[in-house]
Structures are given as structure tokens and as C-alpha cells.
Tab-separated table of C-alpha atoms in Angstrom:
chain	number	residue	atom	x	y	z
A	78	ALA	CA	107.552	104.080	76.180
A	79	GLY	CA	104.518	103.187	74.036
A	80	ASN	CA	102.131	103.556	76.951
A	81	LYS	CA	103.454	107.047	77.800
A	82	GLN	CA	103.219	108.106	74.141
A	83	LEU	CA	99.626	106.926	73.936
A	84	ILE	CA	98.598	108.621	77.178
A	85	GLY	CA	100.196	111.845	75.883
A	86	ALA	CA	98.256	111.505	72.618
A	87	ILE	CA	94.979	111.049	74.483
A	88	TYR	CA	95.308	114.570	75.899
A	89	GLN	CA	95.917	116.298	72.545
A	90	PRO	CA	93.182	118.555	71.105
A	91	GLY	CA	90.325	116.709	69.421
A	92	CYS	CA	88.148	113.826	70.491
A	93	MET	CA	90.473	110.998	71.474
A	94	HIS	CA	88.519	109.507	74.375
A	95	ILE	CA	85.291	109.702	76.327
A	96	GLY	CA	85.423	110.233	80.088
A	97	PHE	CA	82.906	108.790	82.530
A	98	ARG	CA	82.393	109.367	86.229
A	99	VAL	CA	81.594	106.015	87.833
A	100	ASP	CA	80.507	105.025	91.334
A	101	ASP	CA	82.687	101.892	91.492
A	102	ILE	CA	85.623	101.718	89.079
A	103	ASP	CA	86.438	98.091	89.929
A	104	LYS	CA	82.906	96.879	89.107
A	105	THR	CA	82.827	99.044	85.971
A	106	ILE	CA	86.086	97.565	84.652
A	107	ASP	CA	84.806	94.061	85.398
A	108	LYS	CA	81.656	94.795	83.332
A	109	ILE	CA	83.667	96.281	80.443
A	110	ILE	CA	85.785	93.119	80.320
A	111	GLU	CA	82.705	90.872	80.693
A	112	TYR	CA	81.155	92.514	77.624
A	113	GLY	CA	84.288	92.191	75.474
A	114	GLY	CA	86.233	95.358	76.249
A	115	SER	CA	89.632	95.606	77.907
A	116	LYS	CA	91.466	97.477	80.642
A	117	TYR	CA	94.423	99.442	79.249
A	118	THR	CA	95.986	100.979	82.366
A	119	ASP	CA	96.033	99.945	85.968
A	120	ILE	CA	93.672	101.792	88.274
A	121	HIS	CA	95.632	104.491	90.033
A	122	THR	CA	94.812	106.977	92.760
A	123	MET	CA	95.461	110.612	91.934
A	124	PRO	CA	96.699	113.126	94.558
A	125	ASN	CA	93.128	114.380	95.108
A	126	GLY	CA	91.939	110.860	96.011
A	127	ASN	CA	90.108	110.159	92.751
A	128	ARG	CA	90.775	106.774	91.169
A	129	CYS	CA	91.117	106.504	87.389
A	130	CYS	CA	92.135	104.271	84.512
A	131	PHE	CA	91.805	103.927	80.749
A	132	ALA	CA	89.953	101.115	79.016
A	133	ARG	CA	88.664	100.223	75.553
A	134	ASP	CA	85.153	99.172	74.615
A	135	ILE	CA	84.264	96.426	72.119
A	136	GLU	CA	84.501	98.926	69.243
A	137	ASN	CA	88.011	99.957	70.350
A	138	ASN	CA	86.952	103.401	71.632
A	139	TRP	CA	89.073	104.850	74.450
A	140	LEU	CA	87.282	105.253	77.763
A	141	GLU	CA	88.555	107.210	80.752
A	142	LEU	CA	86.933	106.097	84.003
A	143	ILE	CA	87.031	108.284	87.116
A	144	GLU	CA	85.750	107.344	90.546
A	145	ARG	CA	85.557	110.637	92.443
A	146	HIS	CA	86.170	111.011	96.167
């Protein structure tokens, strides 16, 4: 339940996260982890074919990563 509550909170008004379009989400997540960040959600494919996930950087900021197709 905690994960669903957090994801719901991310979409509330205000600046809760920063979104980035990336060319390769798998390589981007690997780099975030290599530099001390963490992956928060699994990478999932949305109905439109885009792949996305949430991560945190080394300063604990929320990052939304989207690989567009």
C-alpha cells in the first residue's frame, strides 16, 4: 500500500518529481545506481509503448524516467 500512496502523492499539485525523457531507460537506471542513486519502481511499459519508472538521485530527489516509443 505504501508504494501506491507514494505514487499517488507524486501526482499531486506542486513540485514532487522531475521527469526526464531518456533514450535507454535500462542504461540510465544503471548509471543512476552506479552514481549512488536507486531505482524505486520496476520499469513498466505503458499502453502507448513508452517505458517508465521512478528513481531517486543521491540527494533523494524523485526522478521519473520515460523512454518514448
